[in-house]
XYZ file of N, CA, C and O in Angstrom:
424
model
N -69.856 14.759 284.709
C -68.720 15.063 283.876
C -67.956 16.279 284.374
O -66.892 16.562 283.892
N -68.493 16.980 285.348
C -67.814 18.172 285.849
C -67.021 17.889 287.114
O -66.506 18.778 287.726
N -66.935 16.601 287.527
C -66.184 16.244 288.711
C -64.694 16.215 288.442
O -64.231 16.452 287.332
N -63.943 15.882 289.476
C -62.491 15.865 289.344
C -62.051 14.756 288.389
O -61.281 14.977 287.489
N -62.571 13.556 288.609
C -62.287 12.472 287.675
C -63.392 12.471 286.631
O -64.565 12.369 286.957
N -63.020 12.615 285.387
C -64.019 12.733 284.326
C -64.198 11.391 283.642
O -63.338 10.955 282.893
N -65.291 10.769 283.926
C -65.606 9.502 283.267
C -66.410 9.841 282.029
O -67.636 9.917 282.062
N -65.711 10.061 280.954
C -66.355 10.478 279.717
C -67.097 9.288 279.109
O -66.525 8.203 278.997
N -68.335 9.488 278.701
C -69.096 8.383 278.110
C -68.436 7.877 276.824
O -67.851 8.641 276.055
N -68.539 6.577 276.603
C -67.946 5.951 275.424
C -68.459 6.609 274.143
O -67.682 6.858 273.217
N -69.745 6.925 274.087
C -70.298 7.586 272.894
C -69.633 8.944 272.663
O -69.364 9.324 271.526
N -69.365 9.682 273.734
C -68.703 10.983 273.610
C -67.293 10.776 273.059
O -66.848 11.504 272.168
N -66.582 9.783 273.590
C -65.224 9.500 273.118
C -65.227 9.135 271.638
O -64.408 9.644 270.867
N -66.152 8.274 271.225
C -66.231 7.881 269.814
C -66.523 9.069 268.912
O -66.015 9.160 267.800
N -67.372 9.962 269.386
C -67.773 11.112 268.577
C -66.667 12.162 268.460
O -66.496 12.767 267.403
N -65.904 12.380 269.514
C -65.002 13.530 269.551
C -63.515 13.222 269.445
O -62.740 14.098 269.036
N -63.085 12.031 269.814
C -61.650 11.753 269.760
C -61.197 11.413 268.345
O -61.929 10.797 267.580
N -59.987 11.814 268.041
C -59.376 11.453 266.762
C -58.921 10.001 266.892
O -58.010 9.689 267.660
N -59.573 9.130 266.146
C -59.327 7.686 266.276
C -57.890 7.307 265.940
O -57.329 6.384 266.528
N -57.274 8.016 265.010
C -55.919 7.660 264.572
C -54.832 8.259 265.464
O -53.657 7.927 265.323
N -55.200 9.117 266.394
C -54.224 9.808 267.244
C -53.779 8.925 268.406
O -54.456 7.974 268.786
N -52.646 9.287 268.968
C -52.179 8.660 270.196
C -52.658 9.527 271.351
O -52.526 10.750 271.316
N -53.227 8.891 272.348
C -53.718 9.578 273.541
C -52.841 9.125 274.707
O -52.355 7.998 274.718
N -52.653 10.000 275.694
C -51.697 9.724 276.758
C -52.370 9.734 278.124
O -53.288 10.514 278.374
N -51.874 8.877 278.998
C -52.333 8.762 280.371
C -51.112 8.847 281.261
O -50.151 8.078 281.088
N -51.116 9.803 282.184
C -49.931 10.077 282.991
C -50.326 10.044 284.466
O -51.069 10.907 284.928
N -49.864 9.041 285.244
C -50.244 8.973 286.659
C -49.700 10.173 287.427
O -48.551 10.571 287.230
N -50.556 10.742 288.275
C -50.193 11.962 288.981
C -50.136 11.772 290.491
O -49.216 12.232 291.139
N -51.134 11.095 291.056
C -51.137 10.887 292.501
C -51.943 9.645 292.856
O -52.738 9.154 292.066
N -51.720 9.173 294.075
C -52.467 8.025 294.576
C -53.754 8.561 295.208
O -53.718 9.506 295.989
N -54.861 7.952 294.839
C -56.171 8.367 295.330
C -56.654 7.329 296.336
O -56.960 6.199 295.967
N -56.713 7.727 297.594
C -57.257 6.861 298.651
C -58.488 7.534 299.217
O -58.417 8.678 299.655
N -59.582 6.843 299.203
C -60.814 7.380 299.783
C -60.966 6.789 301.183
O -61.647 5.790 301.383
N -60.318 7.409 302.147
C -60.324 6.874 303.509
C -61.721 6.848 304.113
O -61.995 6.012 304.969
N -62.594 7.725 303.648
C -63.972 7.748 304.143
C -64.833 6.674 303.471
O -65.961 6.451 303.875
N -64.296 6.019 302.437
C -64.996 4.934 301.738
C -64.033 3.759 301.578
O -63.490 3.534 300.503
N -63.801 3.013 302.651
C -62.805 1.933 302.607
C -63.120 0.831 301.600
O -62.219 0.075 301.217
N -64.358 0.737 301.123
C -64.705 -0.293 300.129
C -64.174 0.048 298.742
O -64.104 -0.808 297.862
N -63.784 1.296 298.528
C -63.258 1.726 297.229
C -61.758 1.448 297.204
O -61.018 1.911 298.069
N -61.295 0.684 296.214
C -59.861 0.360 296.176
C -59.002 1.584 295.853
O -59.477 2.564 295.284
N -57.741 1.476 296.222
C -56.761 2.507 295.883
C -56.758 2.696 294.363
O -56.859 1.734 293.607
N -56.678 3.942 293.935
C -56.651 4.246 292.511
C -55.557 5.270 292.245
O -55.133 5.985 293.142
N -55.120 5.311 291.007
C -54.189 6.348 290.586
C -54.970 7.404 289.831
O -55.684 7.107 288.880
N -54.832 8.639 290.264
C -55.427 9.751 289.534
C -54.453 10.097 288.423
O -53.292 10.404 288.658
N -54.931 10.000 287.195
C -54.094 10.226 286.023
C -54.563 11.442 285.253
O -55.763 11.700 285.141
N -53.600 12.157 284.723
C -53.907 13.199 283.758
C -53.971 12.517 282.398
O -53.183 11.614 282.118
N -54.906 12.950 281.584
C -54.983 12.389 280.248
C -54.863 13.520 279.234
O -55.390 14.605 279.433
N -54.119 13.250 278.192
C -53.974 14.182 277.080
C -54.614 13.505 275.880
O -54.117 12.505 275.370
N -55.753 14.036 275.490
C -56.555 13.447 274.419
C -56.520 14.354 273.200
O -56.572 15.576 273.327
N -56.447 13.767 272.027
C -56.517 14.528 270.786
C -57.923 14.361 270.227
O -58.386 13.246 270.021
N -58.597 15.504 270.017
C -59.955 15.468 269.490
C -59.927 15.602 267.967
O -58.886 15.870 267.371
N -61.087 15.410 267.366
C -61.182 15.361 265.903
C -60.735 16.658 265.223
O -60.360 16.638 264.059
N -60.728 17.791 265.948
C -60.251 19.051 265.373
C -58.731 19.131 265.352
O -58.166 20.074 264.807
N -58.066 18.146 265.990
C -56.608 18.163 266.081
C -56.099 18.771 267.367
O -54.914 18.663 267.684
N -56.973 19.423 268.139
C -56.564 20.005 269.419
C -56.291 18.907 270.432
O -56.882 17.832 270.374
N -55.414 19.218 271.371
C -55.207 18.310 272.489
C -55.875 18.923 273.714
O -55.719 20.112 273.985
N -56.632 18.092 274.415
C -57.359 18.556 275.587
C -56.927 17.731 276.793
O -56.459 16.603 276.670
N -57.094 18.313 277.979
C -56.611 17.741 279.224
C -57.777 17.322 280.096
O -58.738 18.065 280.258
N -57.677 16.116 280.641
C -58.691 15.626 281.557
C -58.055 14.795 282.652
O -56.836 14.607 282.694
N -58.895 14.304 283.542
C -58.449 13.470 284.647
C -59.236 12.175 284.650
O -60.409 12.148 284.261
N -58.592 11.126 285.087
C -59.251 9.831 285.150
C -58.613 9.023 286.270
O -57.391 8.977 286.390
N -59.444 8.407 287.106
C -58.943 7.504 288.131
C -58.838 6.107 287.542
O -59.772 5.627 286.900
N -57.693 5.471 287.753
C -57.410 4.171 287.158
C -56.911 3.227 288.253
O -56.093 3.619 289.083
N -57.386 1.988 288.222
C -56.866 0.982 289.146
C -55.423 0.664 288.769
O -55.101 0.508 287.583
N -54.524 0.571 289.747
C -53.108 0.315 289.433
C -52.894 -0.923 288.564
O -52.073 -0.890 287.649
N -53.610 -2.010 288.831
C -53.436 -3.220 288.017
C -53.785 -2.974 286.556
O -53.141 -3.515 285.660
N -54.800 -2.170 286.315
C -55.192 -1.837 284.941
C -54.102 -1.006 284.281
O -53.709 -1.265 283.147
N -53.607 0.008 284.993
C -52.574 0.869 284.435
C -51.306 0.076 284.134
O -50.660 0.289 283.109
N -50.952 -0.841 285.025
C -49.726 -1.634 284.845
C -49.760 -2.491 283.588
O -48.713 -2.886 283.076
N -50.941 -2.771 283.054
C -51.067 -3.594 281.851
C -50.826 -2.794 280.567
O -50.691 -3.363 279.500
N -50.776 -1.464 280.680
C -50.518 -0.613 279.514
C -49.008 -0.623 279.259
O -48.225 -0.297 280.148
N -48.589 -0.978 278.057
C -47.138 -1.039 277.798
C -46.492 0.350 277.838
O -47.076 1.329 277.381
N -45.312 0.416 278.402
C -44.524 1.652 278.447
C -43.822 1.822 277.113
O -43.094 0.935 276.669
N -44.039 2.966 276.465
C -43.455 3.174 275.142
C -42.670 4.478 275.027
O -42.132 4.757 273.966
N -42.611 5.263 276.092
C -42.000 6.587 275.989
C -40.707 6.700 276.787
O -40.581 6.151 277.871
N -39.781 7.466 276.232
C -38.562 7.760 276.968
C -38.790 8.999 277.834
O -39.832 9.642 277.768
N -37.814 9.357 278.638
C -37.947 10.468 279.582
C -38.240 11.793 278.873
O -39.096 12.563 279.313
N -37.549 12.077 277.782
C -37.766 13.334 277.049
C -39.192 13.414 276.522
O -39.827 14.476 276.593
N -39.721 12.309 276.030
C -41.100 12.288 275.521
C -42.090 12.521 276.654
O -43.093 13.230 276.487
N -41.840 11.939 277.810
C -42.724 12.136 278.965
C -42.741 13.606 279.385
O -43.795 14.162 279.678
N -41.570 14.235 279.399
C -41.493 15.657 279.749
C -42.276 16.494 278.744
O -42.968 17.443 279.115
N -42.178 16.144 277.464
C -42.917 16.851 276.424
C -44.425 16.726 276.653
O -45.156 17.707 276.529
N -44.876 15.549 277.004
C -46.309 15.333 277.236
C -46.781 16.146 278.436
O -47.837 16.777 278.387
N -45.990 16.160 279.507
C -46.354 16.960 280.675
C -46.449 18.435 280.288
O -47.391 19.131 280.690
N -45.528 18.934 279.486
C -45.584 20.321 279.024
C -46.839 20.574 278.192
O -47.490 21.610 278.325
N -47.208 19.622 277.333
C -48.411 19.780 276.514
C -49.661 19.727 277.365
O -50.626 20.458 277.100
N -49.669 18.891 278.406
C -50.810 18.848 279.333
C -50.986 20.210 279.990
O -52.098 20.718 280.109
N -49.880 20.798 280.423
C -49.932 22.103 281.093
C -50.472 23.196 280.175
O -51.047 24.173 280.649
N -50.306 23.054 278.872
C -50.761 24.055 277.904
C -52.184 23.786 277.396
O -52.815 24.665 276.834
N -52.655 22.566 277.576
C -53.920 22.147 276.965
C -55.133 22.728 277.685
O -55.110 22.956 278.894
N -56.186 22.927 276.914
C -57.466 23.352 277.475
C -58.110 22.137 278.143
O -57.921 20.997 277.707
N -58.842 22.369 279.207
C -59.506 21.274 279.923
C -60.667 20.726 279.107
O -61.293 21.447 278.323
N -60.960 19.436 279.308
C -62.071 18.787 278.596
C -63.346 19.602 278.751
O -64.030 19.898 277.773
N -63.682 19.969 279.978
C -64.921 20.712 280.243
C -64.957 22.029 279.460
O -65.963 22.373 278.846
N -63.837 22.763 279.448
C -63.772 24.032 278.715
C -63.947 23.803 277.216
O -64.631 24.567 276.541
N -63.323 22.758 276.694
C -63.445 22.453 275.276
C -64.891 22.101 274.939
O -65.428 22.556 273.928
N -65.528 21.308 275.804
C -66.923 20.927 275.578
C -67.839 22.152 275.588
O -68.719 22.281 274.743
N -67.619 23.048 276.546
C -68.421 24.266 276.629
C -68.219 25.142 275.389
O -69.164 25.693 274.847
N -66.972 25.267 274.966
C -66.676 26.093 273.771
C -67.296 25.506 272.529
O -67.901 26.220 271.722
N -67.170 24.202 272.335
C -67.726 23.592 271.129
C -69.248 23.624 271.145
O -69.867 23.773 270.102
N -69.853 23.515 272.338
C -71.318 23.610 272.439
C -71.762 25.031 272.093
O -72.760 25.219 271.390
N -71.006 26.030 272.556
C -71.346 27.417 272.246
C -71.170 27.695 270.757
O -71.991 28.387 270.150
N -70.100 27.150 270.154
C -69.863 27.333 268.720
C -70.984 26.688 267.906
O -71.404 27.227 266.889
N -71.455 25.533 268.347
C -72.524 24.830 267.632
C -73.847 25.579 267.739
O -74.672 25.530 266.834
N -74.033 26.301 268.858
C -75.261 27.053 269.062
C -75.297 28.386 268.335
O -76.329 29.003 268.193
N -74.136 28.842 267.823
C -74.093 30.130 267.137
C -74.475 30.018 265.679
O -74.416 29.073 265.038
């Protein structure tokens, strides 16, 4: 979970994400693993997730282009810019996890 692409376990997502919130996935760069030609091209995406406390946290996820293309586009340009600004302000998933673990231990 501390790698560049964070594959968060489904149980973690169910426990911590706000189910009623909208979560965002924003493609950032093309990921080619030239040293591993068996791995298909992927898009490295920034994700803006809303957790049960109402905070928005920032993470990364590699997504196959065909999978991403199946997600309907619902945002206009101004909304996309707003999301990018919120991503830039958000605490990282790992930092949020560390903070909440420390708070739970106190």
